[in-house]
Amino acid sequence: MLFNSIEFLFFLPIVFIIYWSINRNLKWQNIFVILASYVFYGWWDIRFLSLILLTSSFCYISGLLIEKAEGNRKRQKIINAINILLNIGILGIFKYYDFFSTNLKTVFHSLGFELDWITLDILLPVGISFYTLQALSYSIDVYQKKIPACHDPAAFFAFVSFFPQLVAGPIERATNLLPQFYKRRTFDYGQAIDGCRQILWGSSKRWSLQTIARQPSMKYGTVIRIKAASPS
């Protein structure tokens, strides 16, 4: 689902209304954020949800294990390293494996060697770098004792999957975003109006740029140079 799609035009108001209708229960609000984020993310391919679930689970459990190993720095380091390797391994396989294997095959072919190289032909999961690095920021911060381990799975899974910045960033540090899921949120009319204004402004700018890009001068690569007038 794209932010400028017809689907999102219906998705956002529905999520907004339901979210604020259950604002008296923080736990259910966080659970709803997870469900809405998974619908948003799974809209491309529901199979991708297994990856974000794995990443979230690895980092959540590693945070608890690091906390449990308090006083044993060597064990904490091992737990943190295993978690990093697992998540970077998933990221590497799905984002870079086919790229490197195809290029290596091309290089060896140019040298006269034919390799029966295995390519996985994996469709790149959208936003995998964003949520992987964001989840890792949590476990690393727990290891470095910048934040305590999270004992609320709903808050943590909402932090990793939060759909407004899930596929486009920015990557948020756990020290900044995660505590916001611990606190009850109250509706602010001024902020809601400001948010709608920014959405409309961003959408209008995107539409304007798309319209300009469709012009023949832009389509065929013509560059229009504007020369500044020389001072009289």
Short mmCIF file of C-alpha atoms in Angstrom, two decimals:
data_model
loop_
_atom_site.label_atom_id
_atom_site.label_comp_id
_atom_site.label_asym_id
_atom_site.label_seq_id
_atom_site.Cartn_x
_atom_site.Cartn_y
_atom_site.Cartn_z
CA MET A 1 0.00 0.00 0.00
CA LEU A 2 1.39 3.38 -1.00
CA PHE A 3 0.74 6.64 0.83
CA ASN A 4 -0.63 8.21 -2.36
CA SER A 5 -2.84 5.26 -3.32
CA ILE A 6 -6.63 5.05 -3.33
CA GLU A 7 -6.42 2.23 -0.78
CA PHE A 8 -4.55 4.43 1.69
CA LEU A 9 -7.10 7.21 1.18
CA PHE A 10 -9.70 4.88 2.74
CA PHE A 11 -7.32 3.08 5.09
CA LEU A 12 -6.10 6.14 7.01
CA PRO A 13 -9.50 7.62 8.04
CA ILE A 14 -10.74 4.19 9.16
CA VAL A 15 -7.61 3.62 11.26
CA PHE A 16 -7.82 7.15 12.66
CA ILE A 17 -11.45 6.78 13.78
CA ILE A 18 -11.03 3.33 15.32
CA TYR A 19 -7.74 4.26 17.02
CA TRP A 20 -9.20 7.26 18.84
CA SER A 21 -12.41 5.42 19.68
CA ILE A 22 -10.41 3.03 21.91
CA ASN A 23 -8.10 5.64 23.45
CA ARG A 24 -9.18 4.73 26.98
CA ASN A 25 -7.31 1.43 26.79
CA LEU A 26 -3.60 1.79 26.02
CA LYS A 27 -3.03 -1.92 25.47
CA TRP A 28 -5.81 -2.19 22.89
CA GLN A 29 -4.57 0.96 21.18
CA ASN A 30 -1.12 -0.61 20.77
CA ILE A 31 -2.61 -3.89 19.57
CA PHE A 32 -4.68 -1.99 17.03
CA VAL A 33 -1.55 -0.16 15.81
CA ILE A 34 0.06 -3.57 15.23
CA LEU A 35 -2.95 -4.93 13.33
CA ALA A 36 -3.28 -1.78 11.21
CA SER A 37 0.45 -1.77 10.48
CA TYR A 38 0.39 -5.43 9.47
CA VAL A 39 -2.55 -4.81 7.12
CA PHE A 40 -0.65 -1.85 5.64
CA TYR A 41 2.57 -3.84 5.24
CA GLY A 42 0.95 -7.09 4.14
CA TRP A 43 -0.95 -5.30 1.39
CA TRP A 44 2.05 -5.86 -0.95
CA ASP A 45 2.58 -9.50 -0.05
CA ILE A 46 1.24 -11.15 3.08
CA ARG A 47 4.28 -13.46 3.17
CA PHE A 48 6.46 -10.48 4.14
CA LEU A 49 4.72 -10.39 7.52
CA SER A 50 6.66 -13.48 8.59
CA LEU A 51 9.91 -11.52 8.30
CA ILE A 52 8.81 -8.55 10.38
CA LEU A 53 7.40 -10.98 12.97
CA LEU A 54 10.74 -12.82 13.13
CA THR A 55 12.75 -9.62 13.46
CA SER A 56 10.43 -8.27 16.16
CA SER A 57 10.52 -11.56 18.07
CA PHE A 58 14.31 -11.92 17.91
CA CYS A 59 14.91 -8.40 19.20
CA TYR A 60 12.21 -8.54 21.87
CA ILE A 61 13.49 -11.84 23.28
CA SER A 62 17.12 -10.74 23.08
CA GLY A 63 16.29 -7.63 25.11
CA LEU A 64 14.77 -9.76 27.87
CA LEU A 65 17.72 -12.19 27.81
CA ILE A 66 20.24 -9.35 27.99
CA GLU A 67 18.40 -7.96 31.01
CA LYS A 68 18.28 -11.41 32.62
CA ALA A 69 22.04 -11.77 32.15
CA GLU A 70 22.72 -8.58 34.11
CA GLY A 71 26.13 -8.83 35.76
CA ASN A 72 27.45 -11.26 33.13
CA ARG A 73 28.78 -8.95 30.44
CA LYS A 74 30.25 -11.78 28.36
CA ARG A 75 26.91 -13.53 28.13
CA GLN A 76 25.16 -10.27 27.26
CA LYS A 77 27.67 -9.69 24.47
CA ILE A 78 27.02 -13.18 23.05
CA ILE A 79 23.24 -12.68 23.13
CA ASN A 80 23.53 -9.30 21.44
CA ALA A 81 25.91 -10.66 18.78
CA ILE A 82 23.64 -13.62 17.97
CA ASN A 83 20.65 -11.30 17.62
CA ILE A 84 22.58 -8.96 15.31
CA LEU A 85 23.80 -11.88 13.16
CA LEU A 86 20.29 -13.35 12.86
CA ASN A 87 18.74 -10.07 11.77
CA ILE A 88 21.57 -8.97 9.48
CA GLY A 89 21.49 -12.49 8.02
CA ILE A 90 17.80 -12.13 7.13
CA LEU A 91 18.45 -8.67 5.70
CA GLY A 92 21.45 -9.87 3.71
CA ILE A 93 19.68 -12.87 2.19
CA PHE A 94 16.56 -11.01 1.11
CA LYS A 95 18.20 -7.77 0.02
CA TYR A 96 21.69 -8.61 -1.24
CA TYR A 97 22.04 -12.34 -2.00
CA ASP A 98 20.68 -12.26 -5.56
CA PHE A 99 22.52 -9.00 -6.29
CA PHE A 100 25.94 -10.40 -5.35
CA SER A 101 25.37 -13.87 -6.80
CA THR A 102 24.25 -12.47 -10.18
CA ASN A 103 27.17 -10.07 -10.36
CA LEU A 104 29.69 -12.75 -9.41
CA LYS A 105 28.28 -15.00 -12.10
CA THR A 106 28.68 -12.17 -14.63
CA VAL A 107 32.28 -11.52 -13.55
CA PHE A 108 33.27 -15.18 -13.84
CA HIS A 109 31.48 -15.44 -17.20
CA SER A 110 33.58 -12.54 -18.54
CA LEU A 111 36.70 -14.46 -17.43
CA GLY A 112 35.60 -17.58 -19.28
CA PHE A 113 34.23 -19.52 -16.35
CA GLU A 114 30.67 -20.76 -16.24
CA LEU A 115 29.27 -21.13 -12.75
CA ASP A 116 26.17 -23.08 -11.93
CA TRP A 117 25.28 -20.36 -9.45
CA ILE A 118 22.17 -20.53 -7.35
CA THR A 119 19.90 -17.49 -7.35
CA LEU A 120 16.85 -17.34 -5.15
CA ASP A 121 14.87 -14.83 -7.26
CA ILE A 122 13.51 -13.29 -4.07
CA LEU A 123 11.16 -10.35 -4.26
CA LEU A 124 12.69 -7.64 -2.10
CA PRO A 125 10.49 -7.04 0.97
CA VAL A 126 9.50 -3.39 1.18
CA GLY A 127 11.09 -1.46 4.04
CA ILE A 128 13.10 -4.40 5.37
CA SER A 129 16.15 -2.21 6.04
CA PHE A 130 14.09 0.33 7.99
CA TYR A 131 12.40 -2.03 10.42
CA THR A 132 15.45 -4.30 10.82
CA LEU A 133 17.74 -1.45 11.82
CA GLN A 134 15.05 0.10 14.00
CA ALA A 135 14.51 -3.17 15.86
CA LEU A 136 18.26 -3.65 16.24
CA SER A 137 18.59 -0.16 17.69
CA TYR A 138 16.45 -1.38 20.59
CA SER A 139 18.51 -4.46 21.46
CA ILE A 140 21.75 -2.51 21.09
CA ASP A 141 20.42 0.26 23.36
CA VAL A 142 19.43 -2.36 25.96
CA TYR A 143 22.91 -3.90 25.71
CA GLN A 144 24.49 -0.46 26.15
CA LYS A 145 22.13 0.22 29.09
CA LYS A 146 20.59 3.27 27.45
CA ILE A 147 17.06 1.92 28.00
CA PRO A 148 15.59 -0.91 30.09
CA ALA A 149 14.30 -4.04 28.40
CA CYS A 150 10.69 -3.84 27.22
CA HIS A 151 8.28 -6.19 29.01
CA ASP A 152 5.24 -5.15 26.98
CA PRO A 153 5.12 -7.12 23.71
CA ALA A 154 2.26 -5.01 22.34
CA ALA A 155 4.25 -1.80 22.81
CA PHE A 156 7.38 -3.30 21.30
CA PHE A 157 5.73 -4.87 18.23
CA ALA A 158 3.90 -1.57 17.64
CA PHE A 159 7.24 0.26 17.84
CA VAL A 160 8.82 -1.97 15.17
CA SER A 161 5.83 -2.07 12.80
CA PHE A 162 4.49 1.51 13.21
CA PHE A 163 3.13 2.04 9.68
CA PRO A 164 3.60 5.84 9.21
CA GLN A 165 7.38 5.34 9.07
CA LEU A 166 7.61 1.62 8.35
CA VAL A 167 8.49 1.71 4.66
CA ALA A 168 9.84 5.23 4.19
CA GLY A 169 11.63 6.01 7.42
CA PRO A 170 13.09 7.75 9.18
CA ILE A 171 14.66 5.07 11.36
CA GLU A 172 13.76 5.92 14.94
CA ARG A 173 15.92 5.04 17.91
CA ALA A 174 14.14 3.03 20.58
CA THR A 175 15.06 5.65 23.17
CA ASN A 176 12.88 8.14 21.31
CA LEU A 177 9.89 6.23 19.92
CA LEU A 178 9.38 3.19 22.19
CA PRO A 179 8.55 5.19 25.39
CA GLN A 180 5.68 6.84 23.50
CA PHE A 181 3.91 3.47 23.33
CA TYR A 182 4.04 3.20 27.12
CA LYS A 183 2.02 6.36 27.67
CA ARG A 184 -1.66 6.97 27.16
CA ARG A 185 -2.33 9.25 24.20
CA THR A 186 -5.03 11.92 24.22
CA PHE A 187 -6.66 13.44 21.17
CA ASP A 188 -5.44 16.93 20.29
CA TYR A 189 -7.63 18.75 17.79
CA GLY A 190 -4.89 21.23 16.87
CA GLN A 191 -2.41 18.49 16.10
CA ALA A 192 -5.03 16.59 14.06
CA ILE A 193 -5.72 19.67 11.91
CA ASP A 194 -1.99 20.32 11.50
CA GLY A 195 -1.45 16.68 10.47
CA CYS A 196 -4.21 16.89 7.84
CA ARG A 197 -2.71 20.12 6.55
CA GLN A 198 0.71 18.53 6.16
CA ILE A 199 -0.76 15.47 4.41
CA LEU A 200 -2.63 17.68 1.93
CA TRP A 201 0.43 19.87 1.36
CA GLY A 202 2.69 16.87 0.79
CA SER A 203 0.18 15.21 -1.54
CA SER A 204 -0.25 18.39 -3.59
CA LYS A 205 3.53 18.76 -3.98
CA ARG A 206 3.84 15.14 -5.05
CA TRP A 207 1.00 15.53 -7.55
CA SER A 208 2.62 18.71 -8.95
CA LEU A 209 5.99 17.00 -9.40
CA GLN A 210 4.37 13.99 -11.07
CA THR A 211 2.51 16.32 -13.45
CA ILE A 212 5.73 18.14 -14.35
CA ALA A 213 7.58 14.84 -14.84
CA ARG A 214 4.97 13.73 -17.39
CA GLN A 215 5.68 16.74 -19.61
CA PRO A 216 7.47 15.94 -22.91
CA SER A 217 10.49 18.08 -22.01
CA MET A 218 11.02 16.04 -18.86
CA LYS A 219 10.07 12.69 -20.41
CA TYR A 220 12.76 12.81 -23.09
CA GLY A 221 15.46 14.27 -20.90
CA THR A 222 15.49 17.84 -22.17
CA VAL A 223 17.14 20.14 -19.67
CA ILE A 224 15.94 23.71 -19.54
CA ARG A 225 18.74 26.03 -18.39
CA ILE A 226 17.90 29.37 -16.85
CA LYS A 227 20.73 31.86 -17.01
CA ALA A 228 20.86 34.51 -14.36
CA ALA A 229 20.74 38.05 -15.68
CA SER A 230 24.10 39.82 -15.49
CA PRO A 231 24.21 42.85 -13.19
CA SER A 232 23.73 46.14 -15.03
#
